[in-house]
Amino acid sequence: MFAFSDRIKTLQPSAIREILKFTSYPDVISFAGGNPAPEAFPVDKIKAIMNEIMDKDPITALQYSVSEGYTPLRDWIKGDLNKKGIFNWSRDDLIITAGAQQCMEMTAKVLCNEGETIICEEPSFIGSLNSFRSYNSKLVGVPMDDEGIDPEKLEQALKDNPRTAFIYLIPNFQNPTGRTMSFERRKQVLALAYKYKTHIIEDNPYGDLRFSGDDVPAIRTMDTEGRVIYAGTFSKTVAPGLRVGYMCAEKSIIAKATCALQVSTVHTSILSQMIVHRFVTEYDFNEHLEGLRKIYGHKCDLMLTNLKLKMPQSIKFTEPDGGLFIWGTLPDGDMDYFVKKAIDRKVAIVTGKAFLVDERKPTLSFRLNYSTPTDAQIESGVDTLADVAKSIYKA
Ligand SMILES: Cc1ncc(COP(=O)(O)O)c(C=O)c1O
């Protein structure tokens, strides 16, 4: 009825949000979400911090603030990134955002003209894909293998799309596949970004949630040309409701991102930033992260053990070293039918289609989340999925 803008009229609500509506029914076991575990929230500490802020520094927390972010938090993040080998040359190469999601949206706004290309791993995180879609970019998905995005196909995509604004990557425990990009692959991808003079967004919301294997250096640690834009967040390590993330990039990009943030939200909630800053400095943040790794490592192991034991062998699963997701792949057949059968039996999973650039393409994959269900729900949900699977696949 109304004439919506070109940038928004074809944008659809996320398929996952639609599934999540259904999963709010109490008798449904949901492997469809992507939220942190309820037991992972440091509720008492945040309550104490909020009281302390209101007692000691209420006006700073309630007043307008600067767009670049709360200086003590920016300094803490820079120290944390330095420890991980991500060196910053000045305070001007970091801005605090309302979660990592805003980094994707702002980068598209800052670097991508209408009709220009954004290359991503396929499958990829739907929230970012929708951000890119909202700028009328041309999205090009490049397939992955166990080591990450396929470098030959990436190079072909870069040749085919000379107006590529940037390559969007989630190198650690990727959403939705749970895969981690190998060090070799990270070097290759960076070399391609240099060769074709484009940028990379390195989205790393799960990097601190590694529960097995060794850390792999971030792509940004190797970047000498300032081509990598690094997106971080406290959503998975403190609380997503606080909406605090950050973008670390070459300072001219941050300067433009600051203009973009100023015109949309003025600044990220200063109260949230002060809460995060006090949480990471007044308590033992490493101990907190260790606790999270224990929770997710345990749940991932429980789900994988059950899947391997109960599901037909022909259905394959990734084995993540961190993060929140396992990716399953059927040998053949109809993914929509499998998802529907599971939902009929009150277990919600997400079809792999939701993570594709073109959602009409067929897929045999699906995403499982292990962070939100309880141990008992993981066991009985996998029992049900196995029943459904065995009714379709013999072995
Ligand atoms: C890969 C990826 N990037 C970004 C986000 C968004 O995180 P935030 O809450 O920091 O905006 C998510 C959330 O699930 C994610 O999985």
Short mmCIF file of C-alpha atoms and ligand atoms in Angstrom, two decimals:
data_model
loop_
_atom_site.label_atom_id
_atom_site.label_comp_id
_atom_site.label_asym_id
_atom_site.label_seq_id
_atom_site.Cartn_x
_atom_site.Cartn_y
_atom_site.Cartn_z
CA MET A 1 0.00 0.00 0.00
CA PHE A 2 2.78 2.45 0.88
CA ALA A 3 5.78 3.16 -1.31
CA PHE A 4 8.71 1.79 0.64
CA SER A 5 12.28 2.67 -0.26
CA ASP A 6 14.23 0.42 -2.64
CA ARG A 7 16.67 -0.43 0.15
CA ILE A 8 13.99 -1.89 2.44
CA LYS A 9 11.14 -3.12 0.27
CA THR A 10 12.59 -6.54 -0.54
CA LEU A 11 14.04 -7.13 2.92
CA GLN A 12 12.28 -9.96 4.77
CA PRO A 13 12.23 -10.59 8.54
CA SER A 14 14.90 -13.11 9.50
CA ALA A 15 13.71 -16.71 9.12
CA ILE A 16 15.30 -17.49 12.48
CA ARG A 17 13.28 -14.81 14.27
CA GLU A 18 10.17 -16.43 12.77
CA ILE A 19 11.19 -19.87 14.09
CA LEU A 20 11.98 -18.35 17.48
CA LYS A 21 8.37 -17.19 17.81
CA PHE A 22 7.33 -20.84 17.65
CA THR A 23 10.00 -21.92 20.12
CA SER A 24 8.57 -19.74 22.87
CA TYR A 25 5.93 -22.47 23.47
CA PRO A 26 6.91 -24.22 26.71
CA ASP A 27 6.85 -27.81 25.40
CA VAL A 28 9.12 -27.12 22.40
CA ILE A 29 12.81 -28.00 22.67
CA SER A 30 14.70 -25.38 20.74
CA PHE A 31 17.99 -26.06 19.02
CA ALA A 32 17.12 -23.11 16.80
CA GLY A 33 18.32 -20.13 18.82
CA GLY A 34 21.74 -18.58 19.09
CA ASN A 35 21.54 -16.88 22.46
CA PRO A 36 24.02 -17.28 25.30
CA ALA A 37 23.11 -19.86 27.96
CA PRO A 38 20.82 -18.40 30.64
CA GLU A 39 23.23 -19.65 33.33
CA ALA A 40 26.07 -17.68 31.67
CA PHE A 41 24.83 -14.26 32.77
CA PRO A 42 26.67 -12.65 35.72
CA VAL A 43 23.42 -11.24 37.12
CA ASP A 44 24.53 -10.46 40.70
CA LYS A 45 27.71 -8.75 39.59
CA ILE A 46 25.89 -6.60 37.06
CA LYS A 47 23.32 -5.68 39.70
CA ALA A 48 26.09 -4.60 42.09
CA ILE A 49 27.81 -2.61 39.32
CA MET A 50 24.59 -0.81 38.39
CA ASN A 51 24.04 0.21 42.00
CA GLU A 52 27.63 1.39 42.26
CA ILE A 53 27.32 3.49 39.09
CA MET A 54 24.12 5.12 40.32
CA ASP A 55 25.74 5.84 43.71
CA LYS A 56 29.08 7.13 42.49
CA ASP A 57 28.82 8.41 38.92
CA PRO A 58 25.17 8.79 37.92
CA ILE A 59 25.51 11.86 35.74
CA THR A 60 28.20 10.38 33.49
CA ALA A 61 25.95 7.36 33.01
CA LEU A 62 22.82 9.36 32.26
CA GLN A 63 24.22 12.27 30.26
CA TYR A 64 24.90 12.37 26.48
CA SER A 65 28.36 11.08 25.69
CA VAL A 66 30.92 11.01 22.86
CA SER A 67 30.27 9.01 19.68
CA GLU A 68 33.63 7.18 19.73
CA GLY A 69 32.74 5.57 23.06
CA TYR A 70 33.63 5.60 26.76
CA THR A 71 37.38 6.22 26.92
CA PRO A 72 38.20 3.81 29.79
CA LEU A 73 36.42 0.99 27.91
CA ARG A 74 38.15 1.86 24.63
CA ASP A 75 41.49 1.74 26.42
CA TRP A 76 40.69 -1.62 28.02
CA ILE A 77 39.67 -3.08 24.64
CA LYS A 78 42.85 -1.81 23.03
CA GLY A 79 44.87 -3.53 25.76
CA ASP A 80 42.91 -6.75 25.26
CA LEU A 81 43.38 -6.64 21.48
CA ASN A 82 47.11 -5.93 21.90
CA LYS A 83 47.40 -9.08 24.01
CA LYS A 84 45.88 -10.97 21.07
CA GLY A 85 48.38 -9.44 18.64
CA ILE A 86 45.93 -6.93 17.21
CA PHE A 87 47.95 -3.77 17.51
CA ASN A 88 46.36 -0.37 17.39
CA TRP A 89 48.40 2.61 16.45
CA SER A 90 46.28 5.22 18.16
CA ARG A 91 43.07 5.65 20.10
CA ASP A 92 41.47 6.78 16.84
CA ASP A 93 41.23 3.31 15.36
CA LEU A 94 38.51 2.02 17.65
CA ILE A 95 34.85 2.92 18.10
CA ILE A 96 32.31 1.40 20.48
CA THR A 97 29.12 0.25 18.78
CA ALA A 98 25.73 -1.17 19.75
CA GLY A 99 26.92 -4.75 19.29
CA ALA A 100 28.88 -6.25 16.40
CA GLN A 101 25.79 -6.09 14.22
CA GLN A 102 26.15 -2.32 14.01
CA CYS A 103 29.75 -2.73 12.75
CA MET A 104 28.44 -4.67 9.76
CA GLU A 105 25.72 -2.13 9.08
CA MET A 106 28.11 0.82 9.41
CA THR A 107 30.80 -0.76 7.25
CA ALA A 108 28.28 -1.34 4.47
CA LYS A 109 27.17 2.27 4.81
CA VAL A 110 30.73 3.57 4.76
CA LEU A 111 32.36 1.37 2.09
CA CYS A 112 29.67 -0.01 -0.22
CA ASN A 113 27.82 1.93 -2.91
CA GLU A 114 24.51 0.65 -4.21
CA GLY A 115 25.03 -2.24 -6.62
CA GLU A 116 28.59 -2.93 -5.46
CA THR A 117 29.49 -6.42 -4.33
CA ILE A 118 29.95 -7.84 -0.86
CA ILE A 119 31.44 -11.33 -0.83
CA CYS A 120 30.67 -13.64 2.08
CA GLU A 121 31.18 -17.22 3.15
CA GLU A 122 28.22 -19.34 2.22
CA PRO A 123 26.50 -20.17 4.53
CA SER A 124 26.85 -17.09 6.72
CA PHE A 125 25.24 -15.12 9.57
CA ILE A 126 21.85 -13.93 8.43
CA GLY A 127 21.89 -10.73 10.54
CA SER A 128 24.94 -9.48 8.67
CA LEU A 129 23.59 -10.57 5.29
CA ASN A 130 20.42 -8.57 5.97
CA SER A 131 22.50 -5.51 6.94
CA PHE A 132 24.28 -5.76 3.61
CA ARG A 133 21.03 -6.32 1.73
CA SER A 134 19.60 -3.14 3.26
CA TYR A 135 22.23 -1.14 1.32
CA ASN A 136 21.24 -2.70 -2.00
CA SER A 137 24.58 -4.43 -2.33
CA LYS A 138 25.08 -7.41 -4.59
CA LEU A 139 25.73 -10.35 -2.26
CA VAL A 140 27.99 -13.11 -3.58
CA GLY A 141 28.35 -16.29 -1.51
CA VAL A 142 31.54 -18.38 -1.76
CA PRO A 143 31.44 -22.01 -0.57
CA MET A 144 33.50 -23.22 2.38
CA ASP A 145 35.33 -26.41 3.26
CA ASP A 146 36.57 -27.53 6.67
CA GLU A 147 39.34 -24.89 6.59
CA GLY A 148 37.05 -21.98 5.76
CA ILE A 149 36.20 -20.05 2.61
CA ASP A 150 37.46 -21.72 -0.61
CA PRO A 151 40.39 -19.54 -1.80
CA GLU A 152 40.15 -20.47 -5.50
CA LYS A 153 36.46 -19.74 -5.64
CA LEU A 154 37.05 -16.55 -3.67
CA GLU A 155 39.61 -15.41 -6.23
CA GLN A 156 37.18 -16.21 -9.04
CA ALA A 157 34.46 -14.20 -7.29
CA LEU A 158 36.87 -11.27 -6.92
CA LYS A 159 37.74 -11.46 -10.64
CA ASP A 160 34.06 -11.66 -11.59
CA ASN A 161 33.15 -8.74 -9.32
CA PRO A 162 35.71 -5.97 -9.75
CA ARG A 163 33.55 -3.62 -7.65
CA THR A 164 33.83 -5.66 -4.46
CA ALA A 165 33.52 -3.37 -1.44
CA PHE A 166 34.62 -6.02 1.07
CA ILE A 167 34.75 -9.69 1.99
CA TYR A 168 32.76 -10.64 5.10
CA LEU A 169 34.26 -13.47 7.18
CA ILE A 170 33.61 -15.14 10.55
CA PRO A 171 36.90 -17.01 11.03
CA ASN A 172 36.28 -18.49 14.52
CA PHE A 173 33.52 -21.08 15.19
CA GLN A 174 31.53 -19.66 12.35
CA ASN A 175 27.82 -19.01 12.61
CA PRO A 176 26.19 -21.25 11.38
CA THR A 177 28.76 -24.02 10.68
CA GLY A 178 30.93 -23.94 13.83
CA ARG A 179 34.02 -24.17 11.57
CA THR A 180 37.29 -22.35 12.21
CA MET A 181 39.38 -20.96 9.37
CA SER A 182 42.94 -22.37 9.34
CA PHE A 183 45.94 -20.04 9.69
CA GLU A 184 47.06 -20.87 6.15
CA ARG A 185 43.64 -19.96 4.80
CA ARG A 186 43.63 -16.66 6.73
CA LYS A 187 46.94 -15.71 5.08
CA GLN A 188 45.62 -16.65 1.63
CA VAL A 189 42.44 -14.62 2.08
CA LEU A 190 44.36 -11.55 3.24
CA ALA A 191 46.71 -11.87 0.25
CA LEU A 192 43.66 -11.91 -2.04
CA ALA A 193 42.23 -8.80 -0.35
CA TYR A 194 45.56 -7.04 -1.02
CA LYS A 195 45.78 -8.31 -4.60
CA TYR A 196 42.27 -7.15 -5.48
CA LYS A 197 42.50 -4.02 -3.31
CA THR A 198 39.44 -4.71 -1.26
CA HIS A 199 38.68 -4.92 2.46
CA ILE A 200 37.84 -7.72 4.88
CA ILE A 201 35.40 -7.54 7.78
CA GLU A 202 36.65 -10.01 10.35
CA ASP A 203 33.64 -10.67 12.58
CA ASN A 204 34.78 -12.38 15.77
CA PRO A 205 31.97 -12.64 18.33
CA TYR A 206 32.95 -16.14 19.50
CA GLY A 207 36.78 -15.95 19.60
CA ASP A 208 36.93 -15.90 23.42
CA LEU A 209 34.70 -18.97 23.63
CA ARG A 210 37.26 -21.57 22.54
CA PHE A 211 36.90 -24.76 24.57
CA SER A 212 39.32 -26.98 22.65
CA GLY A 213 42.35 -26.67 20.34
CA ASP A 214 44.72 -23.73 20.01
CA ASP A 215 43.91 -20.12 19.19
CA VAL A 216 44.52 -19.12 15.57
CA PRO A 217 45.79 -15.54 15.11
CA ALA A 218 43.20 -13.09 13.82
CA ILE A 219 43.53 -11.96 10.20
CA ARG A 220 43.92 -8.42 11.50
CA THR A 221 47.16 -9.43 13.28
CA MET A 222 48.77 -9.88 9.85
CA ASP A 223 47.32 -6.81 8.18
CA THR A 224 49.95 -4.19 7.37
CA GLU A 225 47.81 -2.22 4.88
CA GLY A 226 44.84 -1.42 7.13
CA ARG A 227 42.47 -3.45 4.96
CA VAL A 228 40.94 -5.51 7.77
CA ILE A 229 38.03 -4.16 9.78
CA TYR A 230 37.74 -6.14 13.01
CA ALA A 231 34.35 -6.45 14.74
CA GLY A 232 34.19 -7.54 18.38
CA THR A 233 31.38 -7.73 20.92
CA PHE A 234 30.54 -8.36 24.57
CA SER A 235 27.26 -10.01 23.55
CA LYS A 236 28.52 -13.57 23.96
CA THR A 237 30.95 -12.88 26.81
CA VAL A 238 28.92 -10.53 29.06
CA ALA A 239 25.33 -9.95 27.88
CA PRO A 240 23.76 -9.19 24.48
CA GLY A 241 21.04 -7.02 26.03
CA LEU A 242 23.66 -4.43 26.97
CA ARG A 243 24.39 -3.92 23.24
CA VAL A 244 28.10 -3.21 23.47
CA GLY A 245 30.48 -4.14 20.68
CA TYR A 246 33.32 -2.42 18.86
CA MET A 247 34.98 -1.87 15.54
CA CYS A 248 38.76 -1.68 15.20
CA ALA A 249 40.04 -0.44 11.84
CA GLU A 250 42.32 2.01 10.08
CA LYS A 251 41.60 5.48 11.47
CA SER A 252 40.13 7.02 8.29
CA ILE A 253 37.53 4.21 8.26
CA ILE A 254 36.78 4.77 11.96
CA ALA A 255 36.39 8.51 11.28
CA LYS A 256 33.71 7.78 8.66
CA ALA A 257 32.11 5.12 10.87
CA THR A 258 31.91 7.73 13.64
CA CYS A 259 29.93 10.03 11.30
CA ALA A 260 27.66 7.09 10.41
CA LEU A 261 27.07 6.25 14.08
CA GLN A 262 26.49 9.89 14.97
CA VAL A 263 23.65 10.24 12.48
CA SER A 264 21.96 7.01 13.58
CA THR A 265 22.32 6.59 17.36
CA VAL A 266 24.54 9.55 18.45
CA HIS A 267 26.51 7.15 20.67
CA THR A 268 26.27 3.67 22.18
CA SER A 269 24.48 3.56 25.56
CA ILE A 270 26.96 5.05 28.01
CA LEU A 271 25.35 3.20 30.93
CA SER A 272 25.95 -0.11 29.14
CA GLN A 273 29.53 0.82 28.33
CA MET A 274 30.22 1.72 31.98
CA ILE A 275 28.71 -1.58 33.12
CA VAL A 276 30.89 -3.56 30.73
CA HIS A 277 33.99 -1.59 31.69
CA ARG A 278 33.46 -2.17 35.41
CA PHE A 279 32.67 -5.84 34.82
CA VAL A 280 35.90 -6.51 32.90
CA THR A 281 38.09 -4.49 35.30
CA GLU A 282 36.58 -4.97 38.77
CA TYR A 283 36.10 -8.74 38.48
CA ASP A 284 38.32 -11.48 37.11
CA PHE A 285 37.26 -11.49 33.45
CA ASN A 286 39.52 -14.40 32.55
CA GLU A 287 37.92 -16.50 35.25
CA HIS A 288 34.49 -15.53 33.90
CA LEU A 289 35.53 -16.56 30.36
CA GLU A 290 36.90 -19.83 31.72
CA GLY A 291 33.46 -20.49 33.25
CA LEU A 292 31.74 -19.83 29.92
CA ARG A 293 34.13 -22.14 28.08
CA LYS A 294 33.31 -24.88 30.59
CA ILE A 295 29.55 -24.41 30.07
CA TYR A 296 29.76 -24.42 26.25
CA GLY A 297 32.42 -27.11 26.04
CA HIS A 298 30.26 -29.40 28.15
CA LYS A 299 27.07 -28.72 26.18
CA CYS A 300 28.77 -29.12 22.81
CA ASP A 301 30.32 -32.39 23.89
CA LEU A 302 26.99 -33.67 25.21
CA MET A 303 25.18 -32.83 21.99
CA LEU A 304 27.89 -34.29 19.74
CA THR A 305 28.14 -37.49 21.78
CA ASN A 306 24.38 -37.95 21.57
CA LEU A 307 24.28 -37.15 17.85
CA LYS A 308 27.06 -39.62 17.06
CA LEU A 309 25.47 -42.32 19.17
CA LYS A 310 21.87 -41.92 18.05
CA MET A 311 21.66 -40.40 14.56
CA PRO A 312 22.08 -42.43 11.33
CA GLN A 313 25.77 -42.49 10.35
CA SER A 314 24.97 -40.97 6.96
CA ILE A 315 24.15 -37.64 8.62
CA LYS A 316 27.38 -35.70 9.17
CA PHE A 317 28.13 -33.10 11.82
CA THR A 318 30.87 -30.51 12.26
CA GLU A 319 32.87 -30.71 15.50
CA PRO A 320 33.43 -27.15 16.68
CA ASP A 321 36.28 -26.06 18.98
CA GLY A 322 34.20 -23.21 20.39
CA GLY A 323 31.16 -21.00 19.90
CA LEU A 324 27.53 -22.07 19.97
CA PHE A 325 26.71 -24.09 16.83
CA ILE A 326 26.94 -27.51 15.18
CA TRP A 327 26.15 -27.89 11.48
CA GLY A 328 24.46 -31.07 10.29
CA THR A 329 24.25 -32.33 6.72
CA LEU A 330 21.81 -34.95 5.41
CA PRO A 331 23.03 -37.43 2.76
CA ASP A 332 20.15 -36.60 0.40
CA GLY A 333 16.42 -35.90 0.50
CA ASP A 334 14.34 -32.91 1.44
CA MET A 335 15.57 -30.55 4.16
CA ASP A 336 12.23 -28.75 4.52
CA TYR A 337 10.52 -32.09 5.17
CA PHE A 338 13.11 -33.00 7.83
CA VAL A 339 12.70 -29.63 9.60
CA LYS A 340 8.91 -29.88 9.45
CA LYS A 341 8.92 -33.44 10.83
CA ALA A 342 11.15 -32.28 13.70
CA ILE A 343 8.89 -29.32 14.45
CA ASP A 344 5.81 -31.59 14.39
CA ARG A 345 7.58 -33.56 17.13
CA LYS A 346 8.32 -30.30 18.98
CA VAL A 347 12.04 -29.98 18.28
CA ALA A 348 13.07 -26.79 16.46
CA ILE A 349 16.12 -26.67 14.20
CA VAL A 350 17.02 -24.13 11.51
CA THR A 351 17.20 -25.08 7.85
CA GLY A 352 20.50 -24.21 6.19
CA LYS A 353 18.57 -22.17 3.63
CA ALA A 354 18.22 -19.34 6.16
CA PHE A 355 21.98 -18.74 5.89
CA LEU A 356 22.29 -18.67 2.12
CA VAL A 357 22.65 -15.62 -0.08
CA ASP A 358 19.82 -16.97 -2.20
CA GLU A 359 17.37 -18.67 0.16
CA ARG A 360 15.62 -20.39 -2.76
CA LYS A 361 18.66 -22.61 -3.37
CA PRO A 362 18.26 -26.20 -2.16
CA THR A 363 20.27 -27.29 0.87
CA LEU A 364 20.86 -30.49 2.82
CA SER A 365 22.21 -28.76 5.91
CA PHE A 366 20.77 -27.50 9.17
CA ARG A 367 22.02 -25.61 12.23
CA LEU A 368 21.87 -26.89 15.80
CA ASN A 369 22.44 -24.65 18.81
CA TYR A 370 23.54 -26.19 22.11
CA SER A 371 23.90 -23.10 24.32
CA THR A 372 20.29 -22.49 25.33
CA PRO A 373 18.80 -25.99 25.91
CA THR A 374 19.42 -27.75 29.25
CA ASP A 375 21.36 -31.03 29.37
CA ALA A 376 18.09 -32.97 29.65
CA GLN A 377 16.65 -31.11 26.65
CA ILE A 378 19.79 -31.81 24.61
CA GLU A 379 19.43 -35.55 25.31
CA SER A 380 15.71 -35.82 24.69
CA GLY A 381 15.78 -33.41 21.72
CA VAL A 382 18.45 -35.52 20.02
CA ASP A 383 16.38 -38.66 20.80
CA THR A 384 13.48 -37.09 18.90
CA LEU A 385 15.67 -35.90 16.02
CA ALA A 386 17.13 -39.40 15.77
CA ASP A 387 13.61 -40.90 15.60
CA VAL A 388 12.70 -38.51 12.82
CA ALA A 389 15.97 -39.18 10.97
CA LYS A 390 15.65 -42.97 11.27
CA SER A 391 12.16 -42.80 9.80
CA ILE A 392 13.76 -41.31 6.65
CA TYR A 393 17.34 -42.67 6.56
CA LYS A 394 18.13 -46.32 7.20
CA ALA A 395 21.79 -46.01 8.28
C1 LIG B 1 28.58 -14.06 13.51
C2 LIG B 1 27.83 -13.05 14.28
N1 LIG B 1 28.11 -11.75 14.13
C3 LIG B 1 27.48 -10.80 14.81
C4 LIG B 1 26.47 -11.12 15.70
C5 LIG B 1 25.74 -10.00 16.38
O1 LIG B 1 26.22 -9.80 17.65
P1 LIG B 1 25.85 -8.53 18.50
O2 LIG B 1 24.88 -8.95 19.53
O3 LIG B 1 27.16 -8.12 19.08
O4 LIG B 1 25.31 -7.48 17.60
C6 LIG B 1 26.12 -12.46 15.90
C7 LIG B 1 25.04 -12.81 16.83
O5 LIG B 1 24.57 -13.89 16.93
C8 LIG B 1 26.83 -13.43 15.18
O6 LIG B 1 26.55 -14.74 15.31
#
